[in-house]
Coordinates of C-alpha atoms in Angstrom, one line a residue:
M20 CA 12.3 20.0 26.7
K21 CA 13.4 17.9 29.8
S22 CA 9.8 16.5 30.2
R23 CA 9.8 15.2 26.8
I24 CA 13.1 13.6 27.2
A25 CA 12.2 11.9 30.5
A26 CA 9.0 10.8 28.7
A27 CA 10.8 9.4 25.9
T28 CA 13.2 7.5 28.4
L29 CA 10.3 6.1 30.3
G30 CA 8.7 5.0 27.1
L31 CA 11.9 3.1 26.0
S32 CA 12.3 1.5 29.7
L33 CA 8.6 0.3 29.5
S34 CA 9.1 -1.0 25.9
A35 CA 12.4 -2.8 26.9
A36 CA 10.5 -4.4 29.9
C37 CA 7.6 -5.6 27.8
L38 CA 10.0 -7.1 25.3
S39 CA 11.9 -8.7 28.0
A40 CA 8.8 -10.0 29.5
L41 CA 7.8 -11.4 26.1
A42 CA 11.1 -13.0 25.5
Q43 CA 10.8 -14.8 28.9
P44 CA 8.7 -18.1 28.3
A45 CA 5.7 -18.4 30.5
P46 CA 6.2 -20.9 33.6
I47 CA 5.7 -24.4 32.7
Y48 CA 5.9 -25.8 36.2
D49 CA 4.5 -24.6 39.6
I50 CA 7.9 -24.8 41.3
V51 CA 11.3 -26.0 40.1
I52 CA 14.1 -26.9 42.6
R53 CA 17.4 -26.3 41.0
N54 CA 20.9 -27.8 41.6
G55 CA 20.2 -29.8 44.8
H56 CA 21.8 -32.9 46.1
L57 CA 18.7 -35.2 45.5
L58 CA 18.5 -38.0 48.0
D59 CA 15.4 -40.0 46.6
G60 CA 14.5 -41.6 50.0
S61 CA 15.4 -45.1 49.0
G62 CA 18.9 -45.2 50.4
N63 CA 20.8 -44.2 47.2
P64 CA 23.6 -41.9 47.3
W65 CA 22.8 -38.2 46.3
V66 CA 22.9 -37.0 42.8
N67 CA 22.6 -33.5 41.3
A68 CA 19.5 -32.7 39.9
D69 CA 16.6 -30.5 39.3
I70 CA 13.1 -31.2 40.5
A71 CA 10.1 -30.0 38.5
I72 CA 6.6 -29.9 40.4
K73 CA 3.1 -29.3 39.0
D74 CA -0.2 -29.8 40.3
G75 CA 1.3 -31.4 43.5
R76 CA 3.4 -34.0 42.0
F77 CA 6.8 -34.5 40.8
V78 CA 6.9 -34.5 36.9
K79 CA 10.5 -34.3 35.8
I80 CA 13.6 -34.9 37.6
G81 CA 17.1 -34.5 36.2
R82 CA 18.0 -31.5 34.0
V83 CA 14.8 -29.1 34.0
E84 CA 14.7 -26.7 31.1
G85 CA 11.3 -25.0 31.6
R86 CA 10.8 -22.4 34.2
G87 CA 8.7 -22.8 37.3
A88 CA 6.2 -20.1 38.8
R89 CA 8.4 -20.3 41.6
E90 CA 12.2 -21.1 41.4
I91 CA 14.1 -22.4 44.4
E92 CA 18.0 -22.5 44.2
A93 CA 19.3 -25.6 46.3
R94 CA 23.0 -25.4 45.4
G95 CA 24.8 -26.9 48.3
D96 CA 21.6 -28.4 50.0
Y97 CA 20.0 -31.8 50.3
V98 CA 16.7 -32.2 48.6
S99 CA 14.7 -35.3 50.2
P100 CA 11.3 -36.6 50.3
G101 CA 9.3 -35.2 53.3
W102 CA 9.7 -36.8 56.6
I103 CA 7.1 -39.0 58.1
D104 CA 6.4 -39.3 61.7
M105 CA 5.3 -42.6 62.5
M106 CA 4.2 -42.0 66.1
D107 CA 2.5 -38.6 66.4
Q108 CA 0.2 -37.0 69.2
S109 CA -1.7 -34.4 67.0
G110 CA -5.1 -36.0 66.6
E111 CA -6.8 -33.3 68.9
V112 CA -4.8 -30.2 68.6
L113 CA -5.2 -30.2 64.6
L114 CA -8.9 -29.4 65.0
K115 CA -7.7 -26.1 66.8
N116 CA -4.8 -25.2 64.7
G117 CA -4.0 -27.0 61.5
L118 CA -0.6 -25.4 60.9
A119 CA 1.5 -27.9 62.9
E120 CA 4.3 -25.5 62.8
N121 CA 6.8 -27.2 64.9
K122 CA 6.2 -30.3 62.8
L123 CA 6.8 -28.7 59.6
R124 CA 9.9 -26.9 60.6
E125 CA 11.6 -30.1 61.7
G126 CA 10.9 -31.5 58.2
V127 CA 7.9 -33.5 59.0
T128 CA 5.2 -33.5 56.0
S129 CA 3.2 -36.5 57.2
A130 CA 2.1 -37.7 60.6
I131 CA 0.5 -40.7 61.9
A132 CA -1.3 -40.4 65.3
G133 CA -3.6 -42.6 67.4
E134 CA -1.4 -44.2 70.2
G135 CA -4.6 -43.3 72.5
G136 CA -6.7 -43.7 69.7
T137 CA -8.7 -41.0 67.8
P138 CA -10.3 -37.8 69.7
V139 CA -13.7 -39.1 68.9
P140 CA -15.8 -42.3 69.2
S141 CA -15.8 -44.7 66.2
A142 CA -19.0 -43.4 64.8
Q143 CA -17.6 -40.0 64.4
I144 CA -14.3 -40.8 62.8
A145 CA -15.5 -40.2 59.3
D146 CA -16.9 -36.7 60.2
Y147 CA -13.6 -35.8 62.2
F148 CA -11.5 -36.5 59.1
K149 CA -13.9 -34.5 57.0
K150 CA -13.8 -31.6 59.6
L151 CA -9.8 -31.7 59.5
E152 CA -10.1 -31.5 55.7
A153 CA -12.8 -28.7 55.6
Q154 CA -10.8 -26.6 58.2
G155 CA -7.3 -27.3 56.6
I156 CA -4.2 -28.8 57.8
S157 CA -0.7 -28.0 56.5
L158 CA 0.7 -31.5 56.7
N159 CA -0.7 -34.9 55.9
F160 CA -2.5 -36.7 58.7
G161 CA -3.7 -40.4 59.5
S162 CA -4.6 -41.9 62.8
Y163 CA -5.2 -45.3 64.5
Y164 CA -8.4 -46.2 66.2
G165 CA -7.6 -47.3 69.9
S166 CA -8.5 -50.8 71.1
G167 CA -8.8 -49.1 74.4
Q168 CA -11.7 -46.7 72.8
A169 CA -13.5 -49.8 71.9
R170 CA -13.3 -51.1 75.2
V171 CA -14.5 -48.0 76.9
E172 CA -17.2 -47.3 74.6
V173 CA -18.5 -50.8 75.7
M174 CA -17.4 -51.3 79.2
G175 CA -16.2 -47.9 80.7
D176 CA -12.8 -47.3 82.3
V177 CA -12.9 -50.2 84.9
A178 CA -11.0 -53.5 85.0
G179 CA -12.4 -57.0 84.2
H180 CA -13.0 -59.5 81.5
P181 CA -15.6 -58.6 78.7
T182 CA -18.3 -60.9 78.2
A183 CA -18.9 -62.6 74.7
E184 CA -21.6 -59.9 74.0
Q185 CA -19.3 -57.0 75.1
L186 CA -16.3 -58.4 72.8
D187 CA -18.7 -58.6 69.9
A188 CA -19.7 -55.0 70.7
M189 CA -16.0 -54.0 70.7
K190 CA -15.4 -55.7 67.3
V191 CA -18.1 -53.6 65.8
H192 CA -16.6 -50.5 67.0
V193 CA -13.2 -51.5 65.3
D194 CA -15.1 -52.4 62.1
E195 CA -16.7 -49.1 62.0
A196 CA -13.4 -47.3 62.6
M197 CA -11.6 -49.2 60.0
R198 CA -14.3 -48.4 57.3
A199 CA -14.1 -44.8 58.2
G200 CA -10.4 -44.8 57.4
A201 CA -8.4 -45.5 60.5
M202 CA -5.0 -46.9 59.7
G203 CA -5.6 -49.9 62.3
I204 CA -5.9 -50.4 66.0
A205 CA -3.4 -49.1 68.5
T206 CA -2.8 -50.0 72.1
A207 CA -1.3 -48.2 75.0
L208 CA -1.1 -51.2 77.1
I209 CA 1.1 -49.5 80.0
Y210 CA -2.0 -47.1 80.9
P211 CA -5.2 -48.3 82.4
P212 CA -7.8 -49.1 81.3
D213 CA -5.8 -50.1 78.2
S214 CA -3.8 -52.2 80.6
F215 CA -6.8 -54.3 81.8
Q216 CA -7.2 -55.9 78.0
S217 CA -6.0 -59.3 77.6
T218 CA -3.8 -60.8 74.8
E219 CA -7.0 -62.9 73.8
D220 CA -9.1 -59.6 73.9
L221 CA -6.5 -58.0 71.6
I222 CA -6.3 -60.9 69.2
A223 CA -9.9 -60.8 68.8
L224 CA -9.9 -57.0 67.8
A225 CA -6.8 -57.4 65.7
H226 CA -8.6 -60.0 63.6
V227 CA -11.3 -57.4 62.8
A228 CA -8.7 -54.8 61.8
A229 CA -6.8 -57.4 59.9
K230 CA -9.8 -58.1 57.7
H231 CA -9.7 -54.6 56.6
G232 CA -5.9 -54.6 55.8
G233 CA -5.4 -52.7 59.1
I234 CA -2.2 -52.5 61.2
Y235 CA -1.7 -53.4 64.9
A236 CA 0.3 -50.8 66.6
S237 CA 1.4 -51.0 70.3
H238 CA 2.7 -48.9 73.2
M239 CA 3.6 -52.5 74.8
R240 CA 2.9 -53.5 78.4
D241 CA 6.6 -53.1 79.5
E242 CA 9.3 -51.4 77.9
S243 CA 11.5 -52.0 80.9
A244 CA 12.4 -55.4 82.9
K245 CA 9.6 -57.2 80.8
L246 CA 10.5 -55.9 77.4
L247 CA 11.2 -59.2 75.9
Q248 CA 7.7 -60.7 77.3
A249 CA 5.9 -57.6 75.9
I250 CA 7.5 -58.1 72.4
G251 CA 6.6 -61.7 72.8
E252 CA 2.8 -60.5 73.1
S253 CA 3.1 -58.3 70.2
I254 CA 4.6 -61.2 67.9
E255 CA 1.8 -63.5 69.2
I256 CA -0.8 -61.2 68.1
G257 CA 0.8 -60.8 64.6
E258 CA 1.3 -64.7 64.3
K259 CA -2.1 -65.6 65.3
T260 CA -4.0 -62.9 63.1
G261 CA -1.7 -62.2 60.1
I262 CA -1.8 -58.6 61.0
Q263 CA 1.2 -56.1 60.4
V264 CA 2.6 -55.2 63.8
E265 CA 4.3 -51.7 64.7
I266 CA 6.0 -51.4 68.1
F267 CA 5.7 -47.8 69.1
H268 CA 8.7 -45.8 70.3
F269 CA 11.1 -48.9 71.0
K270 CA 13.3 -48.6 73.9
G271 CA 15.3 -50.4 76.4
A272 CA 13.8 -48.4 79.4
Y273 CA 15.4 -50.3 82.2
A274 CA 18.7 -48.9 83.7
P275 CA 19.8 -52.4 85.3
G276 CA 19.4 -54.1 81.6
W277 CA 21.4 -51.6 79.6
G278 CA 23.4 -53.0 77.0
K279 CA 21.4 -56.4 77.3
L280 CA 18.0 -56.0 76.8
V281 CA 18.0 -54.1 73.7
P282 CA 20.1 -56.5 71.4
Q283 CA 18.2 -59.4 72.7
A284 CA 15.0 -57.8 71.7
G285 CA 16.5 -57.1 68.2
E286 CA 17.3 -60.9 67.9
L287 CA 13.7 -61.6 69.0
I288 CA 12.2 -59.4 66.3
N289 CA 14.6 -60.4 63.7
A290 CA 13.8 -64.2 64.4
A291 CA 10.0 -63.2 64.0
R292 CA 10.5 -61.6 60.8
A293 CA 12.7 -64.6 59.6
R294 CA 9.7 -66.7 59.9
G295 CA 7.3 -64.4 58.3
V296 CA 5.8 -62.1 61.1
N297 CA 5.4 -58.6 59.4
I298 CA 6.7 -56.7 62.6
A299 CA 8.8 -53.6 62.9
S300 CA 9.1 -50.4 64.9
D301 CA 9.9 -46.9 65.5
M302 CA 11.8 -44.9 68.0
Y303 CA 12.6 -41.4 69.0
V304 CA 16.3 -40.5 69.9
Y305 CA 16.3 -39.0 73.4
T306 CA 17.5 -40.8 76.5
A307 CA 14.3 -39.4 78.4
G308 CA 10.7 -40.7 77.8
G309 CA 8.1 -38.4 78.6
T310 CA 4.7 -39.3 80.1
G311 CA 2.2 -38.5 83.1
L312 CA 3.5 -38.9 86.6
D313 CA 0.4 -40.9 87.2
I314 CA 2.3 -44.1 85.9
T315 CA 4.3 -44.0 89.0
V316 CA 1.0 -45.1 90.6
P317 CA 0.6 -49.1 90.3
N318 CA -2.4 -50.0 88.1
W319 CA -4.6 -51.7 90.5
V320 CA -5.6 -48.3 92.0
W321 CA -7.4 -47.4 88.6
E322 CA -9.4 -50.7 88.5
Q323 CA -12.5 -49.0 89.4
G324 CA -12.0 -46.1 87.0
A325 CA -10.1 -42.7 87.1
K326 CA -12.3 -41.0 89.4
T327 CA -12.1 -43.8 92.0
G328 CA -8.6 -44.2 91.6
L329 CA -7.9 -40.4 92.4
E330 CA -9.9 -40.7 95.5
R331 CA -7.8 -43.9 96.5
L332 CA -4.7 -42.0 96.0
K333 CA -5.5 -39.5 98.7
D334 CA -5.8 -42.3 101.3
P335 CA -2.7 -42.6 103.6
Q336 CA -3.2 -46.3 104.1
V337 CA -3.5 -46.9 100.4
R338 CA -0.2 -45.0 100.0
I339 CA 1.6 -47.0 102.4
R340 CA 0.9 -50.2 100.3
L341 CA 1.9 -48.3 97.1
K342 CA 5.2 -47.2 98.4
K343 CA 6.1 -50.8 99.4
E344 CA 5.2 -51.9 95.8
V345 CA 7.3 -49.1 94.1
A346 CA 10.3 -50.0 96.5
A347 CA 9.8 -53.7 95.6
G348 CA 9.6 -52.7 91.8
S349 CA 6.5 -54.4 91.0
A350 CA 2.8 -54.8 91.2
P351 CA 0.3 -56.8 89.2
G352 CA -0.1 -55.6 85.6
W353 CA 2.2 -52.6 86.2
S354 CA 5.6 -51.3 84.8
N355 CA 7.6 -49.5 87.2
L356 CA 9.0 -46.5 85.6
V357 CA 10.7 -45.4 88.8
Q358 CA 12.7 -48.4 89.1
A359 CA 13.3 -48.4 85.4
S360 CA 15.0 -45.0 85.8
G361 CA 17.1 -45.9 88.4
G362 CA 15.2 -44.0 91.1
W363 CA 13.5 -40.8 91.8
D364 CA 16.2 -38.8 91.3
H365 CA 16.1 -39.6 87.4
V366 CA 12.4 -38.8 87.3
V367 CA 11.9 -34.9 86.5
L368 CA 9.0 -32.7 86.7
A369 CA 8.0 -31.5 83.3
N370 CA 4.6 -29.9 83.8
A371 CA 2.5 -29.6 87.1
F372 CA 0.0 -27.6 85.8
N373 CA -0.1 -26.1 89.5
P374 CA 2.1 -23.0 90.3
K375 CA 2.9 -24.5 93.6
Y376 CA 5.0 -27.2 91.9
D377 CA 5.7 -25.7 88.5
Q378 CA 8.3 -23.5 90.2
Y379 CA 10.4 -26.7 90.4
R380 CA 9.9 -27.6 86.7
F381 CA 13.0 -29.7 85.3
K382 CA 14.0 -30.6 88.8
S383 CA 13.9 -34.3 89.9
I384 CA 11.1 -35.6 92.1
E385 CA 14.0 -36.4 94.7
Y386 CA 15.3 -32.8 94.6
I387 CA 11.6 -31.5 95.1
A388 CA 11.2 -34.1 98.0
K389 CA 14.1 -32.7 99.8
Q390 CA 13.2 -29.1 99.4
L391 CA 9.5 -30.1 100.9
H392 CA 10.9 -32.3 103.4
Q393 CA 8.6 -35.1 102.1
D394 CA 8.7 -38.6 100.7
P395 CA 9.3 -38.5 97.0
A396 CA 6.4 -40.8 96.2
D397 CA 3.9 -38.5 98.2
V398 CA 5.4 -35.5 96.2
S399 CA 4.7 -37.2 93.0
W400 CA 1.3 -38.4 93.7
D401 CA 0.4 -34.9 95.3
I402 CA 1.5 -33.4 92.0
V403 CA -1.0 -35.7 90.2
L404 CA -3.8 -34.8 92.3
G405 CA -2.9 -31.1 92.4
A406 CA -2.9 -31.1 88.5
Q407 CA -6.4 -32.3 88.0
P408 CA -8.3 -31.8 85.7
H409 CA -5.0 -31.8 83.7
R410 CA -2.4 -34.6 83.6
A411 CA 0.8 -33.8 85.4
M412 CA 3.9 -34.7 83.1
G413 CA 7.3 -35.9 83.7
L414 CA 10.5 -36.9 82.1
Y415 CA 11.8 -40.2 82.8
F416 CA 15.6 -40.9 82.0
M417 CA 15.7 -44.6 81.3
M418 CA 17.5 -45.1 78.2
S419 CA 21.2 -45.1 77.3
E420 CA 22.9 -43.7 74.3
P421 CA 24.7 -47.0 73.3
D422 CA 21.1 -48.8 73.2
I423 CA 19.8 -45.9 71.1
A424 CA 22.6 -46.3 68.7
T425 CA 22.0 -50.2 68.4
A426 CA 18.2 -49.9 67.8
L427 CA 18.9 -47.0 65.3
R428 CA 20.9 -49.3 63.1
W429 CA 18.3 -51.8 62.7
P430 CA 17.1 -51.8 59.1
W431 CA 13.5 -52.0 59.9
M432 CA 13.6 -49.2 62.4
S433 CA 11.8 -45.9 61.5
I434 CA 11.4 -42.6 63.2
G435 CA 8.5 -41.5 65.5
S436 CA 8.3 -38.5 67.8
D437 CA 5.7 -39.5 70.4
A438 CA 5.0 -35.6 70.2
G439 CA 2.1 -33.6 69.1
A440 CA 1.9 -30.3 67.0
N441 CA 1.9 -27.0 69.0
E442 CA -1.4 -24.9 69.2
E443 CA 0.6 -21.7 69.3
P444 CA 4.1 -21.1 67.7
G445 CA 6.9 -21.6 70.5
K446 CA 4.5 -23.3 72.9
I447 CA 4.6 -26.7 74.2
D448 CA 3.1 -29.6 72.2
A449 CA -0.6 -30.5 72.5
I450 CA -0.2 -33.2 75.4
G451 CA 1.3 -30.6 77.5
L452 CA 4.6 -32.1 77.6
P453 CA 7.9 -29.9 77.3
H454 CA 10.1 -32.4 75.6
P455 CA 12.5 -31.3 73.0
R456 CA 11.4 -34.4 70.8
A457 CA 8.4 -32.1 69.7
Y458 CA 10.6 -29.8 68.1
A459 CA 13.7 -31.5 67.3
N460 CA 13.4 -35.3 66.9
F461 CA 13.9 -35.6 63.3
P462 CA 16.6 -33.1 62.8
R463 CA 18.4 -34.7 65.7
V464 CA 18.7 -37.9 63.8
I465 CA 21.0 -36.4 61.4
A466 CA 22.5 -33.8 63.8
E467 CA 23.5 -36.2 66.5
Y468 CA 23.6 -39.6 64.8
V469 CA 24.7 -38.8 61.3
K470 CA 27.0 -35.8 61.6
K471 CA 28.2 -36.4 65.2
R472 CA 28.3 -40.0 66.2
H473 CA 28.4 -41.5 62.7
V474 CA 25.8 -44.2 63.6
L475 CA 24.0 -43.9 60.5
T476 CA 24.8 -42.7 57.0
L477 CA 22.8 -39.7 55.8
E478 CA 21.1 -42.0 53.1
D479 CA 20.0 -44.5 55.4
A480 CA 18.9 -41.8 57.8
I481 CA 16.7 -40.4 55.2
R482 CA 15.4 -43.6 54.2
K483 CA 14.2 -44.4 57.7
M484 CA 12.3 -41.1 57.6
T485 CA 10.9 -41.5 54.2
S486 CA 10.6 -44.6 52.1
W487 CA 10.6 -47.1 54.8
P488 CA 7.7 -45.4 56.8
A489 CA 5.7 -44.7 53.7
T490 CA 6.2 -48.6 52.8
R491 CA 5.0 -49.5 56.3
M492 CA 1.9 -47.4 56.2
R493 CA 1.2 -48.4 52.6
L494 CA 1.6 -44.6 51.3
Y495 CA 2.8 -45.9 47.9
D496 CA 2.6 -42.5 46.5
R497 CA 5.0 -40.8 49.0
G498 CA 8.3 -41.3 50.7
V499 CA 10.3 -41.3 47.4
I500 CA 11.1 -38.5 44.9
R501 CA 10.0 -40.1 41.8
E502 CA 8.0 -38.8 38.7
G503 CA 4.4 -39.1 39.1
L504 CA 4.5 -39.3 43.1
K505 CA 3.0 -36.7 45.6
A506 CA 5.5 -34.0 46.0
D507 CA 6.3 -33.9 49.6
V508 CA 9.7 -32.5 49.8
T509 CA 12.4 -31.4 52.6
I510 CA 15.1 -29.2 51.7
F511 CA 18.1 -28.9 54.4
N512 CA 21.7 -27.8 54.7
E513 CA 23.6 -30.5 56.4
A514 CA 26.2 -28.3 57.7
R515 CA 23.9 -25.9 59.3
L516 CA 21.4 -28.5 60.4
D517 CA 21.0 -28.6 64.3
D518 CA 18.3 -29.7 66.6
V519 CA 18.8 -27.0 68.9
A520 CA 16.1 -27.9 71.5
S521 CA 17.2 -29.2 74.7
Y522 CA 15.4 -30.3 77.8
E523 CA 16.0 -27.0 79.4
N524 CA 14.8 -25.1 76.1
P525 CA 12.2 -27.7 74.7
T526 CA 10.7 -25.3 72.2
A527 CA 13.5 -24.0 70.3
Y528 CA 13.3 -24.4 66.6
P529 CA 16.0 -26.3 64.8
T530 CA 18.1 -24.6 62.1
G531 CA 19.2 -25.6 58.7
I532 CA 15.7 -26.7 57.2
D533 CA 14.9 -24.0 54.9
Y534 CA 12.2 -25.2 52.7
V535 CA 9.3 -27.7 53.2
L536 CA 6.5 -28.6 50.5
V537 CA 3.5 -30.6 51.1
N538 CA 1.6 -32.0 48.0
G539 CA 3.5 -29.6 45.9
Q540 CA 3.0 -26.3 47.8
L541 CA 5.4 -24.4 50.0
V542 CA 4.6 -24.6 53.8
I543 CA 8.0 -23.7 55.0
D544 CA 9.7 -20.9 52.9
Q545 CA 13.2 -19.7 53.9
G546 CA 12.5 -21.0 57.4
R547 CA 9.0 -19.5 57.9
H548 CA 5.4 -21.1 57.7
T549 CA 3.7 -19.7 54.8
G550 CA 0.1 -20.2 56.3
A551 CA -0.7 -22.7 53.5
K552 CA -2.8 -25.8 54.5
P553 CA -2.3 -28.3 51.4
G554 CA -2.2 -31.5 53.9
K555 CA -4.4 -34.3 53.1
V556 CA -6.2 -37.0 55.5
L557 CA -4.4 -40.2 55.0
R558 CA -7.0 -43.0 55.3
G559 CA -6.3 -46.6 55.9
A560 CA -6.6 -49.6 53.5
G561 CA -10.1 -50.3 55.1
Y562 CA -11.6 -46.9 54.0
D563 CA -15.0 -47.7 52.7
S564 CA -16.5 -44.5 50.7
A565 CA -20.1 -46.0 50.9
T566 CA -19.6 -45.8 54.6
A567 CA -17.6 -42.6 55.0
P568 CA -18.3 -40.4 51.8
Q569 CA -15.2 -38.7 50.7
S570 CA -15.1 -35.1 50.3
P571 CA -13.2 -33.5 47.3
A572 CA -10.1 -32.7 49.6
A573 CA -9.8 -36.3 50.9
H574 CA -6.8 -38.6 50.1
R575 CA -6.4 -42.2 50.3
S576 CA -3.1 -43.8 49.2
P577 CA -3.4 -47.0 47.4

C-alpha cells in the first residue's frame, strides 16, 4: 500500500515538474544581465537597466522581458563595457597559454600589444594570428609591428644609418606587416637597437604604415630629463606623415623635474592636437616603472650588437668609463634611469634569474651593493651578466603621485598596463617582471584614483578604459554598451573593488570583479575563469585578406 502511495506521489511530483517546465518559456537570449547600474562607456552617468546578449552581441538594453539561458543578477553592481589594455605585452605568451587569467580577472577583455613588435617576422604575422585563433584565446588581441624589427631583419642589431636600399627593404617589411593585420608600427626608442633609428628613418617607415591606415606608437627616446624633446619627435613624425600617434605609458620619469615636466608635456600635446595632430597617450598608475637592468648601461656599449655588448660589459676599463657617464647623468643616445630615479637606492631588483642575487629581490641596488661591499653599478651589471640568457629586471621609482594625477585627468589619456598575461595562474607575467601592474593596473584606476583620491569620476575612468581606447584603435564595434555591438562586459562591485597587488605581493588577484564576458561568453564567472576561449584577433585597418587569408574565427573591426 505504501509503495503505491509513494509511486502516486512521485507521479504527481513529476507531472507538476513537467507542467512547470512547460509553463516556463524557452530562453530567448544567451545571457541576460539584470538590474545593474549600466555605465555605457561614453562617460554618461549610470542608469538602471537589463542587458540581453545573443550570438555575441548586445540585442536589447532597458527592460528585458524574455529569459536568458543564463541569468546574472547584478543588483548593486556596475555593468560596463569590457576594459581595453592599450599597452599589453602578451604577444608571445598567448601562444603558450591563451587563458590570460590575470588580464581577465582585472576586467580586461581586449589587449593591444607590440611595443617591441610581434614575436615573429613580418612574413609570419598572418600565420601567427591564425595560430592564435586556432589554439584559442580568452580575450581579444591585436598587435603592432616593430620598426626595430624591420631594421633587425635588414641590418641586424648593430648601430649605423641604413643605406637607401636597406631603408627600402625595411619599408617592404612594414608593408607586409600592415597587410597581415598589424595595427601599425611601434618603437621602443629607449632600447638598442631601436635607439639607433633616426627620426628620418622613422618618418620613412611611418609613411608606409600611414598608407594602410596604421598608427605610430612609441616608447619614446626619453621619458625623463628630455621628455619634451622626445614628445616633440613624436609630434614631428605625426605632422610629417599624417599618421595617428600614440605615446606609450606616458610618465614624467625624472625626480628633479617632478611637478614641472608633466604639465609642460600636457601643454605640448594639447597644442599639437589644437593644430590637427592626431596624438594621444596611455599610462599605467604606479610610481615605479619596470624594465631590464640593462637600461642602466649607456647605449654605446651595444652598438656592435648584444653579444659584443655583453663582452664589453665584462671589461673593467669599459666599466670605468660607464661609471663616469652614469655619475655625469648622460651619454650619447641614452636615457639615464638611475639619475631619473634619484639614485641607485631607488632602483630595485625585481628578478635576477640567478639564485645568488634573487635572495635580494625587492631590495635596492644600493642596499645589495652595501651587503656585497661593491659599487652599485658593478652590482647592477654583474646581475645583468649573471641572468643570461634571460633579462634581469628592475623596478625604477621615478614618478610622483601628483604627476600621475595630473596626467590621468587629461581627456585624451587612456590606460595601458605595460604587462603581459601570465603563463600560469598566480605567476609573474610573460616578460618576467614582478610588477603589480600585471594583475591590478585597471582596478587600481578605480580603487585608488576614483574611490580614494577622487582624481576621476567613475564615469570618466570607465570612458578611459572603454570607448576612448576603442575609438583610438578603430574598434568601432566595441567599447560601448549599445544594441548591435560586440558584447564585451565587465561587471564589478565598486564597494568591494580593490587592486590588492603590491610591489611586495605583485601576483595577488583583485577583488570585486565578479563577471567578465568576451564576445558574449562568460570567461570570468563569480570570480573564476571558465576556461572559455571566445577571444578574437583584432586586425588593423590595413589588413588585406588576399594577402593574409582570414580563417572563420578571425575578426576585423571596421
